[in-house]
Each structure stands twice: as structure tokens, then as C-alpha cells.
mmCIF file of C-alpha atoms and ligand atoms in Angstrom:
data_model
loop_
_atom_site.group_PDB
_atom_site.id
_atom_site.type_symbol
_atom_site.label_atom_id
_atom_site.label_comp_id
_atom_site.label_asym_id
_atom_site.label_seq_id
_atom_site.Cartn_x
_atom_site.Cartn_y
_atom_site.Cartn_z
ATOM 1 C CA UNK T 644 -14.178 -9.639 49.354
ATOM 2 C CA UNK T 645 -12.066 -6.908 48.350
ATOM 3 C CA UNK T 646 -15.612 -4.661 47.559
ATOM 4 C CA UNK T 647 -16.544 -5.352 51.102
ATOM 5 C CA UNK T 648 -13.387 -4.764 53.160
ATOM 6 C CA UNK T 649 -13.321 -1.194 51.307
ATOM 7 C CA UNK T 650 -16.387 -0.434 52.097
ATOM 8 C CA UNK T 651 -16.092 -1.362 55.674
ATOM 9 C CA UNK T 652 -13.166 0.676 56.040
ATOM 10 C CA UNK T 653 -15.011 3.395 54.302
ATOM 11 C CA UNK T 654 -17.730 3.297 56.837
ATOM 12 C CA UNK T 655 -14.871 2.302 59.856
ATOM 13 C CA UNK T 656 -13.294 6.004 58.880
ATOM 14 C CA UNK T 657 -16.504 7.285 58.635
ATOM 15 C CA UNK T 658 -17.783 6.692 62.062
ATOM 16 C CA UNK T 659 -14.282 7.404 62.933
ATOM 17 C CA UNK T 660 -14.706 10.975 62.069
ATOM 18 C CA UNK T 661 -18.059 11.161 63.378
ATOM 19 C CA UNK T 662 -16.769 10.184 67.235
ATOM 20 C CA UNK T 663 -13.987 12.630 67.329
ATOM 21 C CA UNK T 664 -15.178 15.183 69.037
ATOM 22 C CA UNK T 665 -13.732 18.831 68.470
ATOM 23 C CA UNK T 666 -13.218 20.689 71.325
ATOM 24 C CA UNK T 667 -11.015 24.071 72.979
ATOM 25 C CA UNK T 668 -10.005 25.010 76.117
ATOM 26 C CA UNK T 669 -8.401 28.325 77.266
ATOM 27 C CA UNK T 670 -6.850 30.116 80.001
ATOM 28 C CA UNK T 671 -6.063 33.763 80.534
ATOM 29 C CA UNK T 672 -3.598 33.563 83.364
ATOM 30 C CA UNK T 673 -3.785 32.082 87.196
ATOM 31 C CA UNK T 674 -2.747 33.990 90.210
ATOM 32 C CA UNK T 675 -4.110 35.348 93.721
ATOM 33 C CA UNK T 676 -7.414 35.933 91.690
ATOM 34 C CA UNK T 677 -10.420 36.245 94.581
ATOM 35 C CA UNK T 678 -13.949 38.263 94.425
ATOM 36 C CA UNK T 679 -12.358 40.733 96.817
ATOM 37 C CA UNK T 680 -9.844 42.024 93.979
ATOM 38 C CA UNK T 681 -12.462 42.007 90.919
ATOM 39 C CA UNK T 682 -15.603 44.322 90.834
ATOM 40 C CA UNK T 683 -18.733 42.919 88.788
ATOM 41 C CA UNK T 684 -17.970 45.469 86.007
ATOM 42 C CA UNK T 685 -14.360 43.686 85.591
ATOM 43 C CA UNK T 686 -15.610 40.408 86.390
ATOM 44 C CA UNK T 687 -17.947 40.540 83.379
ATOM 45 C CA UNK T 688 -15.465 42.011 81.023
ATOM 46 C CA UNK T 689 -12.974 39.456 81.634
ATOM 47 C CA UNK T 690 -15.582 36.245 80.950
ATOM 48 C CA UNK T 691 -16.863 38.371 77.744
ATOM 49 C CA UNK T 692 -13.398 38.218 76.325
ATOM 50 C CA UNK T 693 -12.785 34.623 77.661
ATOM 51 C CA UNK T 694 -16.172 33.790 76.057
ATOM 52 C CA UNK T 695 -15.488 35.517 72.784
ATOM 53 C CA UNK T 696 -12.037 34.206 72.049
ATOM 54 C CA UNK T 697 -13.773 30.257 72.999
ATOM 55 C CA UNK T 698 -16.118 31.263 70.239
ATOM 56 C CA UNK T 699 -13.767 32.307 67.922
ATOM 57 C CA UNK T 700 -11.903 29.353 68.564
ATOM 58 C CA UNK T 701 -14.358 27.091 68.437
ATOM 59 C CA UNK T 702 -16.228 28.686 64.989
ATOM 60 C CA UNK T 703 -12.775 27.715 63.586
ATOM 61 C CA UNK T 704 -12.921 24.282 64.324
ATOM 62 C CA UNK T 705 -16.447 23.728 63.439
ATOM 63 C CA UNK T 706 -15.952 24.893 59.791
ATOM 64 C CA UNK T 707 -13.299 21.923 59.451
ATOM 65 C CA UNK T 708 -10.229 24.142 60.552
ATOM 66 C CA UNK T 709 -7.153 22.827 61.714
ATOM 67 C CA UNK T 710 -6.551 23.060 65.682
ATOM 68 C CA UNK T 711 -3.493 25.464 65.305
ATOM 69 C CA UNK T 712 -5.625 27.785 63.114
ATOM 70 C CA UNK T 713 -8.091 27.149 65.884
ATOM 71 C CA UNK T 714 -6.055 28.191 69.023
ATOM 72 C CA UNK T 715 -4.157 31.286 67.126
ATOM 73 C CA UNK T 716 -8.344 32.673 66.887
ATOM 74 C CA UNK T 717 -8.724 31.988 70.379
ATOM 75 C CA UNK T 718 -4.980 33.490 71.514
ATOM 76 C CA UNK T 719 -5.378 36.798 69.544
ATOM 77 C CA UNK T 720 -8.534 37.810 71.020
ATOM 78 C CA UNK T 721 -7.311 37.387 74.245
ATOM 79 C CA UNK T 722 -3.467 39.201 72.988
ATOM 80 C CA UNK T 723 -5.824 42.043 71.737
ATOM 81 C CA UNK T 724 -7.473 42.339 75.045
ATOM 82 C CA UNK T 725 -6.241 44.781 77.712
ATOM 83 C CA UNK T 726 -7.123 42.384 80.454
ATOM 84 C CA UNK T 727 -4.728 39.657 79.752
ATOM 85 C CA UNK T 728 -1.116 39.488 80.321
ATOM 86 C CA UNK T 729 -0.268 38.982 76.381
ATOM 87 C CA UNK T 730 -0.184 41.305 73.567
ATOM 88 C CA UNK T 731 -2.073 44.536 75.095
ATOM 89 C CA UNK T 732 -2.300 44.544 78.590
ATOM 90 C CA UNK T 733 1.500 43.005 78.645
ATOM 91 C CA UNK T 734 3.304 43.594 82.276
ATOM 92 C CA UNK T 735 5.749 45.944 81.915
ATOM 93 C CA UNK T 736 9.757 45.085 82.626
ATOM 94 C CA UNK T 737 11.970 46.242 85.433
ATOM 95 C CA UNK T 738 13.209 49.009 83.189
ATOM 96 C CA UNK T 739 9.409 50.033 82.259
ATOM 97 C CA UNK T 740 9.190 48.486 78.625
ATOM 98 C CA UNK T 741 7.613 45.280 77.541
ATOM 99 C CA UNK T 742 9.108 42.485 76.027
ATOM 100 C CA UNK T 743 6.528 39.174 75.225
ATOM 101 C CA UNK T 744 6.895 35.749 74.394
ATOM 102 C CA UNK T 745 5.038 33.014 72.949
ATOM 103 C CA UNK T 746 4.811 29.717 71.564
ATOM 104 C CA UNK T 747 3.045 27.581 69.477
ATOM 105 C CA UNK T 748 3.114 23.220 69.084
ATOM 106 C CA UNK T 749 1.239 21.180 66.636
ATOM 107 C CA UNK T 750 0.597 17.035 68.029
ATOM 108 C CA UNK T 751 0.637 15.878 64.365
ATOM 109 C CA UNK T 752 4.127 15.910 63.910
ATOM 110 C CA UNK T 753 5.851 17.663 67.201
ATOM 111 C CA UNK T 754 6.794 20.857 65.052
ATOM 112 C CA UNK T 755 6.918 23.456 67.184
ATOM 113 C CA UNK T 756 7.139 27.336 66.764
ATOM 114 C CA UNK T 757 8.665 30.489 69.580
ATOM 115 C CA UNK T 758 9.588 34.047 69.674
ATOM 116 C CA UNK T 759 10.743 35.492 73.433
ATOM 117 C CA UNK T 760 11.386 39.337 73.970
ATOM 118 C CA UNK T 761 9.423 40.450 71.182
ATOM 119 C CA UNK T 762 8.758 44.688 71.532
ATOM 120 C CA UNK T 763 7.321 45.648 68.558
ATOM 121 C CA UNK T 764 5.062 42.603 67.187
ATOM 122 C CA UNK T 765 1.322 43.326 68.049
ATOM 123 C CA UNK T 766 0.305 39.318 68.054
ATOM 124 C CA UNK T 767 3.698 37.249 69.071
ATOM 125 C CA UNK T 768 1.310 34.244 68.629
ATOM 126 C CA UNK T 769 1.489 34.862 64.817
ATOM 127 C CA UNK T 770 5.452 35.185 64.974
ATOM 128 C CA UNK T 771 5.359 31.797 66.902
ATOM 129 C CA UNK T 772 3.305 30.504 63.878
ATOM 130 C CA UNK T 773 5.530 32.089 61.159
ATOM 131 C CA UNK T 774 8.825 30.467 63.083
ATOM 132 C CA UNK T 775 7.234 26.934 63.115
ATOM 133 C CA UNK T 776 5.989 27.535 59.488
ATOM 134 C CA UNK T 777 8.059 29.295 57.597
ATOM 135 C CA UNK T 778 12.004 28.819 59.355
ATOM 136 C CA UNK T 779 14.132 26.169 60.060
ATOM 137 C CA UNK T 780 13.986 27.101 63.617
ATOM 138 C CA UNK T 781 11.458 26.692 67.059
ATOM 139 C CA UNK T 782 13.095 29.816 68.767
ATOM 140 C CA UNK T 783 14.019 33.292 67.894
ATOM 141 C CA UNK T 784 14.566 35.812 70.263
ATOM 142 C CA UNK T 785 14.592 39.644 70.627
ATOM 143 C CA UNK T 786 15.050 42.136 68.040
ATOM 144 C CA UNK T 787 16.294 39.199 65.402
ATOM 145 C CA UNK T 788 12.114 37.991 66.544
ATOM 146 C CA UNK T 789 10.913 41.650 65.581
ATOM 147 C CA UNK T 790 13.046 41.667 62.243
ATOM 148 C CA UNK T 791 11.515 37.970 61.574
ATOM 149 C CA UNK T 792 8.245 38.705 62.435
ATOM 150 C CA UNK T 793 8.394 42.099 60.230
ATOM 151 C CA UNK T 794 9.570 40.215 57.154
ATOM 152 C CA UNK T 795 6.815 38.000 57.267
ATOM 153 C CA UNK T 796 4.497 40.665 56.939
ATOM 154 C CA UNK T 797 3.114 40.642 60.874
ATOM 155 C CA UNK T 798 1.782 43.955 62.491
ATOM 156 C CA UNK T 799 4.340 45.952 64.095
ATOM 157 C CA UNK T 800 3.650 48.336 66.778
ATOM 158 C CA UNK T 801 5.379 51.323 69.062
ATOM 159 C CA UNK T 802 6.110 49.204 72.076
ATOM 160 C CA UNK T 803 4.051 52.199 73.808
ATOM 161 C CA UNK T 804 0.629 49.998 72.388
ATOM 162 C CA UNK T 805 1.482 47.281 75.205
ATOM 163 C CA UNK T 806 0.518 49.817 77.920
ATOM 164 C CA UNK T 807 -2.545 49.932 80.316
ATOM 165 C CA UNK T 808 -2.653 51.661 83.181
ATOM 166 C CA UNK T 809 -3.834 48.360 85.735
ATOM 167 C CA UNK T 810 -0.269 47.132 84.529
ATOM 168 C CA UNK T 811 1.556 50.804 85.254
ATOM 169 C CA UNK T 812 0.289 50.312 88.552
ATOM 170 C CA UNK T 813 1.785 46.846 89.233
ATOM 171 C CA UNK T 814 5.079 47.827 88.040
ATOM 172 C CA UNK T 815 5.080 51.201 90.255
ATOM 173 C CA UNK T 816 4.074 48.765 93.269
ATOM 174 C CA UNK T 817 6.692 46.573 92.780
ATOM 175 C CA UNK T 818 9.129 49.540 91.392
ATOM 176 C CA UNK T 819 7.958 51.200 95.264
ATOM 177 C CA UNK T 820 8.895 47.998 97.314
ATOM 178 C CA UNK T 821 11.987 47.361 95.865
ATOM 179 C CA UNK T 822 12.992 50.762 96.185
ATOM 180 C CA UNK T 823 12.293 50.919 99.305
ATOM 181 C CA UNK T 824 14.062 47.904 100.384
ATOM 182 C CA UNK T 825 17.110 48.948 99.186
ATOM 183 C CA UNK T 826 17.225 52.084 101.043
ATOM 184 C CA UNK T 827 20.550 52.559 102.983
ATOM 185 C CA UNK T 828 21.709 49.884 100.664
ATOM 186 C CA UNK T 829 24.760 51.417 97.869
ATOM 187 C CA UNK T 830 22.805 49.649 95.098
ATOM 188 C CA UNK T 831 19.063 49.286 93.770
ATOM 189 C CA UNK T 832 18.537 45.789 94.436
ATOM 190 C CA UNK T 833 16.818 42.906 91.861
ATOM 191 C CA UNK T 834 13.284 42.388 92.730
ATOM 192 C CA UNK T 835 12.535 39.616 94.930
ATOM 193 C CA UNK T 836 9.938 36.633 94.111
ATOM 194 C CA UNK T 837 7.600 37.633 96.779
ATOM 195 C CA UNK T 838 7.566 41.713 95.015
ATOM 196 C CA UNK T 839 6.973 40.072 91.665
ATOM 197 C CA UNK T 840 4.241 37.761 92.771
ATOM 198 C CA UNK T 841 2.578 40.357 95.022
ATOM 199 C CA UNK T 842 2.219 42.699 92.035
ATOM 200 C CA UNK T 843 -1.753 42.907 91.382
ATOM 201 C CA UNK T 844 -3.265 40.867 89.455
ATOM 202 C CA UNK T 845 -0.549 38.420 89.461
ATOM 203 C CA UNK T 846 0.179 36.110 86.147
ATOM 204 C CA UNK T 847 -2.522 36.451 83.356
ATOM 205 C CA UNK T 848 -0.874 34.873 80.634
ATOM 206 C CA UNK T 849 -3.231 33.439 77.823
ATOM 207 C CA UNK T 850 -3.010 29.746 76.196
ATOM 208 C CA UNK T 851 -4.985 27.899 74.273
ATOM 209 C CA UNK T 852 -5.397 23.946 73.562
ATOM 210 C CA UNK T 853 -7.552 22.429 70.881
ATOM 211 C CA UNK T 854 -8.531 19.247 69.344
ATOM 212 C CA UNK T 855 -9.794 19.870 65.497
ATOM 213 C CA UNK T 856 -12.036 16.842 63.394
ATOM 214 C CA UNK T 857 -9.112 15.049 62.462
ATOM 215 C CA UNK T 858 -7.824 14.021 65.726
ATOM 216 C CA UNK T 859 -4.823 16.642 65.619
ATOM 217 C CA UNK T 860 -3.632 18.462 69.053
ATOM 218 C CA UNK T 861 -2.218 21.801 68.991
ATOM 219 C CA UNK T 862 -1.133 24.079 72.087
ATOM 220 C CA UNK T 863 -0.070 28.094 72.082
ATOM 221 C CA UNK T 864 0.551 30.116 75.233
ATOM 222 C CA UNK T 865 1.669 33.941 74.766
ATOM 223 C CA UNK T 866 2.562 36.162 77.880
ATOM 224 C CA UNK T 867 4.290 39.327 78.932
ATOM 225 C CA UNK T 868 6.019 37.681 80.968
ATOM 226 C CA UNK T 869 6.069 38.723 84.904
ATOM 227 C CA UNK T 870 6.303 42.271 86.221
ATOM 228 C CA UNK T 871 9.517 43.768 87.190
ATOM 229 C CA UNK T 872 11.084 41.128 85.262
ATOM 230 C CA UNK T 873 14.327 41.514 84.484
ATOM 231 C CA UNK T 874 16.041 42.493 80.801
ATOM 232 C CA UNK T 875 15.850 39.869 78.403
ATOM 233 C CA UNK T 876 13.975 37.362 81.270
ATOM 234 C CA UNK T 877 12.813 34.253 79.306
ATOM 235 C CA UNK T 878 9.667 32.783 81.173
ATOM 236 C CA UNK T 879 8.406 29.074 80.600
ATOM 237 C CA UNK T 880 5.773 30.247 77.877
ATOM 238 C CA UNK T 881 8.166 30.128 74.913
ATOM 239 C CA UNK T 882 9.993 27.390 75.779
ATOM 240 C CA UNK T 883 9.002 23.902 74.635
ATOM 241 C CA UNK T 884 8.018 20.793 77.042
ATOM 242 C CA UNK T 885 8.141 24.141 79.858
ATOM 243 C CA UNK T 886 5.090 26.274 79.237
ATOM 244 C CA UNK T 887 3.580 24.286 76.126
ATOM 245 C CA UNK T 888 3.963 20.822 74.733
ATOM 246 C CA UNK T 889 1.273 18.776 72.206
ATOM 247 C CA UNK T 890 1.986 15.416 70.911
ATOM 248 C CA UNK T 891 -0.847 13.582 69.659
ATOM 249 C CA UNK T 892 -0.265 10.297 71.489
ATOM 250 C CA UNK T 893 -0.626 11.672 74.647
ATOM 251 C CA UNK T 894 -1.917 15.698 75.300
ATOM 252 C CA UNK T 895 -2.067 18.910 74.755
ATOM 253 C CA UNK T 896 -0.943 21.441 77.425
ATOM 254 C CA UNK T 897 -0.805 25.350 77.761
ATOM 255 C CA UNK T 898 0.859 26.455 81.288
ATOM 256 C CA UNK T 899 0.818 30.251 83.397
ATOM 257 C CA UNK T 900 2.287 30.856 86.388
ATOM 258 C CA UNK T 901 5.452 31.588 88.247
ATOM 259 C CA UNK T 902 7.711 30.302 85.144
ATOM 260 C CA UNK T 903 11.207 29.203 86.512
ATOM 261 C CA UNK T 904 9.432 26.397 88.302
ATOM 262 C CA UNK T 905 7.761 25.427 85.055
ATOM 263 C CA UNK T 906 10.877 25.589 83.302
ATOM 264 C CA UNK T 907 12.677 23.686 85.588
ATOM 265 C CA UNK T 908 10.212 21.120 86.199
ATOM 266 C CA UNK T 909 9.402 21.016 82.124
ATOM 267 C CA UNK T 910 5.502 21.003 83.720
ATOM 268 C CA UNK T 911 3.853 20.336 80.025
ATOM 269 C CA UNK T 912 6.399 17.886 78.668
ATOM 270 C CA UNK T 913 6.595 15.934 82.463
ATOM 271 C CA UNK T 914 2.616 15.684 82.037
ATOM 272 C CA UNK T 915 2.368 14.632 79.201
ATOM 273 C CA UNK T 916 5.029 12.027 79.656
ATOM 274 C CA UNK T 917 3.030 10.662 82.549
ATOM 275 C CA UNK T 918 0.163 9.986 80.425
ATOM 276 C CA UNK T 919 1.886 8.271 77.663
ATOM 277 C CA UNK T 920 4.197 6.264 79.654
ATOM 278 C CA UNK T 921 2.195 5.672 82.428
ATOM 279 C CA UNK T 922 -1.346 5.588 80.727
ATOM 280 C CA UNK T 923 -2.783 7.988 83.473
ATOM 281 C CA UNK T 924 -5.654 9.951 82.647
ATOM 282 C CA UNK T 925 -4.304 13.560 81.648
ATOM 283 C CA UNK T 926 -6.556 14.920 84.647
ATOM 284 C CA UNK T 927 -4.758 12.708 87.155
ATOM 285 C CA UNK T 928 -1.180 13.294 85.343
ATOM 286 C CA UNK T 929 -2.220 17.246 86.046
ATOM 287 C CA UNK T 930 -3.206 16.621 89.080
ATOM 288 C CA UNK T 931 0.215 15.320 90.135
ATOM 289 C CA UNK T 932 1.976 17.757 88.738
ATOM 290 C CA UNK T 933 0.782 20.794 89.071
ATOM 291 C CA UNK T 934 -1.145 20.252 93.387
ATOM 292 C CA UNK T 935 2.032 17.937 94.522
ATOM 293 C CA UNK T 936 5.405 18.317 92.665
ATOM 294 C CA UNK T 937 4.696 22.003 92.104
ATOM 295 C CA UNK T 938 2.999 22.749 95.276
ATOM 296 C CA UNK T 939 5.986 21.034 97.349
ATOM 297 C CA UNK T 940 8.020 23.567 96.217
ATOM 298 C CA UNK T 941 6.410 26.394 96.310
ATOM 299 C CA UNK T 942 5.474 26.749 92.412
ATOM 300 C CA UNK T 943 2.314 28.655 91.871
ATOM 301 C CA UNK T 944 0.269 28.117 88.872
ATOM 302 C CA UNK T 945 -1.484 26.143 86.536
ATOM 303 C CA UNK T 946 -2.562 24.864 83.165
ATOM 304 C CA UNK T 947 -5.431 23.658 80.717
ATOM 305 C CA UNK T 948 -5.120 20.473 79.051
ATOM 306 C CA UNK T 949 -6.356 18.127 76.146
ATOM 307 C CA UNK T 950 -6.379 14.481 75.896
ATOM 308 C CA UNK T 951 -6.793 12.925 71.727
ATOM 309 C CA UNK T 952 -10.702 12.363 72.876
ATOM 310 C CA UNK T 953 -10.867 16.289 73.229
ATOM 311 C CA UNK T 954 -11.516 16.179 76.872
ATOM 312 C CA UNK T 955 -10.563 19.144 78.658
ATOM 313 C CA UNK T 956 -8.868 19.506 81.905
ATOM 314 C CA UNK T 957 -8.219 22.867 83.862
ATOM 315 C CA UNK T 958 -5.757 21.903 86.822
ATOM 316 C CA UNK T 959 -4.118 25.042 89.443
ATOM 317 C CA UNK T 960 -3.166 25.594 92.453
ATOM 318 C CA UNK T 961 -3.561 29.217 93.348
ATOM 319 C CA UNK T 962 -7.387 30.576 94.523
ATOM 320 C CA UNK T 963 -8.380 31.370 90.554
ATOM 321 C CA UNK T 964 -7.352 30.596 87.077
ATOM 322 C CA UNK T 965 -8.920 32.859 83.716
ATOM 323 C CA UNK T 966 -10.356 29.625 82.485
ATOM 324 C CA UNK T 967 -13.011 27.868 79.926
ATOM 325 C CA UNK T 968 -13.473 25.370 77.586
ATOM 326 C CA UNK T 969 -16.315 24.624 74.541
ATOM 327 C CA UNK T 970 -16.892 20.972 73.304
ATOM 328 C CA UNK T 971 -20.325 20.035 71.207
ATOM 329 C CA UNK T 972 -21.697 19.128 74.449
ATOM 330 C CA UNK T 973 -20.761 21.849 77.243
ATOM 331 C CA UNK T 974 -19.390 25.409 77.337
ATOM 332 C CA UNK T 975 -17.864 27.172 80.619
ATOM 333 C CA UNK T 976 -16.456 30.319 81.128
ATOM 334 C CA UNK T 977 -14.950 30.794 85.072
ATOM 335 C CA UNK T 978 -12.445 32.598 87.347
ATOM 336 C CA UNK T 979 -12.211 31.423 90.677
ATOM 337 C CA UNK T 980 -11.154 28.265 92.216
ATOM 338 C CA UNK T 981 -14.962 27.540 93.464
ATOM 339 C CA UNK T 982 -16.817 28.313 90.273
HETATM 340 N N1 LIG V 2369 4.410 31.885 83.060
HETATM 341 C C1 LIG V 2369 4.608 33.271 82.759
HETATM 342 C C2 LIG V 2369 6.065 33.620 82.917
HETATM 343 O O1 LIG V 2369 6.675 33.182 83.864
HETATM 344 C C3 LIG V 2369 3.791 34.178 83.596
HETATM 345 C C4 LIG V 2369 2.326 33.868 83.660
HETATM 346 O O2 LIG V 2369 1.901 32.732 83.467
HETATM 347 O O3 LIG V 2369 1.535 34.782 83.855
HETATM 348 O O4 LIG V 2369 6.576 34.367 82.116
#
């Protein structure tokens, strides 16, 4: 009897581990993203770095790695490109420099990892993983971040590395406006919402959520944060239940957008909430979140999403989202909001 029941478990586990499906999805930032502002040249750029960091997410995955080792692939090829707002290609602060965050949550066991104004660490997704591994902490910020992220052994770079020119030329727009707006007025004044969210190219923060063959969630999002931003600006990206939450009994979610309102509507945590209190599907819990509480109040954005199943969801409410996902079964790579 005993014989039997072991073997059925056996077999039970077995088919268990056969049905879980592995699976990523990714986003490199939503904003006022239309044909109009991207020429075919950058257009194809952009979905062969979305494309390659799915695939280097994925490869992880298949070869029986865990879903944090799986998002960090995905996260630093997207950090090391110069078209996403993370790592290179970081917007530049009101003052000119660039100071990133990130953040990093594994589902197993809610342990959580987050560095914000980093200057000198090339990958802050790796500092996010040393602070959830290797400290008693989820958050370190600024220089003390750096100094962490240094003794651990990570890359440092001149804060210089962070620049591109697309991203000079937001910051002088914005720098321009503002300027001019406080003409006549005794002081330069702090740049407004609608400067900031004009800038080109809007958002463009990466994230990353994936489900790995043992069932386990894990979410990372990593960001420059938005132009013009102010000195020592925390957006929602680093911050817990804000820009990224994963809990294995309900989802995994990586946010980007305009990051007070995620903050102050704790966008990932509130979702997944809804689907493990409520039992909604994670696509309708999105759905709720991000097109009606958000949208009533004038919060642009979005995220990408993972229930335990490994089904992905891609939810925004501006024209595009950097977006794409890879399961066994299906692998998209897409930009606007009609694709
Ligand atoms: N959410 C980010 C922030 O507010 C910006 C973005 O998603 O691009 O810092």
C-alpha cells in the first residue's frame, strides 16, 4: 500500500513538473510611443534587443534555472542597451547626471532586493540581487548603494557611461521649457509633470517577470528614473508592492510609467492583492488597475504580469508599451498599442 502511494506520488510530482510551464515576459518602458516618433531603423533595433534579452531569459529557464537568474539575463541586456531607460541609455537628472534604481522580488519566499540613486554601478539589477542575497536589508540608497554594490565585486563605471545623446536631447527639451517658463520669474522653477512627460521618448524603463520549472515567480524592474527629475527622486521601480511585487500565490508584476501614481497607488502589490483575495484572473486584476483606477487620475503607464500557470499579461494605458513575452508555445516581440 505504502509501495503504491509512493509511487503515485512519484508519478503525481512527475506530471506535476511536466505541466508547469516556464515562461518570461518583458517590458522596456511605456509612454507616448506611436509610428510617427520611431523610424524603421529604430523600430527594428529596439525589438532586436527586446527579442534578445527574451532569449536570454528564456535559455536560462530552459536549462533548469531559477526565475530570478532568469529575469536578471533578460534585465541586463536590456540595462546594457542604449535604447532603454536603465543602465545605458539612463535619463539624465535635473542637474545633468544620472542616478538609477532597481529592484528585484523572488515569489518563493517574498524576499525582496533594491538599490535607488545608484551613479556608478553599470547593472543596478545585480546590486538589487546582491541586497536581497547577501544583506539584511531590501533597500539601500545612493552612494552607501555604490559602496555596497562595489564590495560585492559589481562593475563600476564613470557615471559619464550612462550617456546617449537621444537622452541629452530630452533633458535639454525639458531643461529649454522650464527655463523658459521661469523667465521674469526671480527663481528657476521645478519642472512641471507635463515638461517631464513631454520629454521624448517618454518612460522606457525595463522589467522583467518569469515563471522557472519549479513553479517559482520572480519580478525585477530597473530604470533611470524620469528626466529632469529632481536630486535624489525615488521613482516606484525600487520600491516594493509600487513598481514590483511577486508572491507565488498570486503574481508576478514589473511596472513603468509616471511613478508617484504607482507609488501611491502600490499598482503591483494592489494587483496582486486583487487576484489572491478576490480570485480574479491577473489579466482582469490589471485591467482594473492600471485602464480605471490609474486612468481616473490621470496615471500613465503600465505593466507585464505573471500568474503561477506562467501566463503572461501586458496591460497599459498610454498608445505603446516596449513589450514581449516567450512561453513553450508562443513568442511576441511589440511596441504599439495595436500590434
Ligand atoms: N516608473 C519610472 C519612474 O517613475 C519611470 C518609467 O517607468 O519609465 O521612475
Amino acid at each position: 500500500m505504502k509501495k503504491v502511494f509512493v509511487l503515485m506520488s512519484l508519478f503525481g510530482g512527475l506530471a506535476m513538473a511536466s505541466e508547469q510551464q516556464i515562461a518570461i515576459v518583458i517590458h522596456g518602458g511605456a509612454g507616448t510611443i506611436k509610428r510617427e516618433n520611431l523610424d524603421a531603423e529604430q523600430e527594428q533595433a529596439i525589438k532586436q534587443d527586446l527579442q534578445a534579452a527574451l532569449d536570454a531569459g528564456y535559455a536560462v529557464l530552459k536549462r533548469g534555472g531559477d526565475s530570478t537568474e532568469g529575469i536578471i539575463a533578460a534585465i541586463k541586456v536590456m540595462e546594457n542597451s542604449p535604447y532603454f531607460n536603465a543602465g545605458k541609455g539612463a535619463v539624465y537628472t535635473k542637474p545633468g547626471k544620472h542616478e538609477l534604481d532597481a529592484s528585484i522580488m523572488r515569489g518563493s519566499d517574498l524576499d525582496a532586493g533594491a538599490v535607488a540613486g545608484v551613479s556608478f554601478t553599470k547593472n543596478p539589477i545585480l546590486a538589487a540581487q546582491q541586497v536581497m542575497l547577501n544583506s539584511p536589508h531590501v533597500m539601500l540608497a545612493g552612494s552607501g548603494a555604490d559602496t555596497f554594490s562595489k564590495l560585492k565585486g559589481l562593475e563600476q563605471v564613470e557615471n559619464s557611461y550612462f550617456d546617449t545623446k537621444a537622452r541629452y536631447k530630452a533633458w535639454q527639451e525639458v531643461d529649454t521649457k522650464t527655463k523658459a517658463k521661469a523667465k521674469g520669474a526671480e527663481q528657476d522653477h521645478q519642472a512641471s509633470h507635463e515638461d517631464v512627460l513631454d520629454a521624448e521618448f517618454k518612460f522606457g524603463t525595463v522589467g522583467a517577470v518569469a515563471v522557472d520549472n519549479k513553479g517559482d515567480i520572480a519580478a525585477g524592474t530597473s530604470t533611470g528614473g524620469m528626466t529632469y527629475k529632481a536630486w535624489g527622486r525615488v521613482g516606484d521601480s525600487p520600491v516594493i508592492g509600487a513598481g514590483t511585487y511577486a508572491d507565488n500565490r498570486s503574481c508576478g508584476i514589473s511596472a513603468t510609467g509616471h511613478g508617484e501614481f504607482f507609488i501611491r497607488y502600490a499598482v503591483a502589490h494592489d494587483i496582486c492583492a486583487r487576484v489572491r483575495y478576490q480570485n480574479k484572473p491577473l489579466q482582469k486584476a490589471a485591467e482594473e488597475v492600471i485602464m480605471q483606477e490609474l486612468n481616473s487620475v490621470g496615471g500613465s503607464g503600465g505593466i507585464i504580469g505573471m500568474d503561477p500557470a506562467g501566463k503572461p499579461v501586458m496591460v497599459f494605458n498610454t498608445p505603446g508599451m516596449y513589450r514581449g513575452y516567450k512561453t513553450p508555445k508562443a513568442s511576441k516581440v511589440a511596441i504599439y498599442g495595436d500590434e
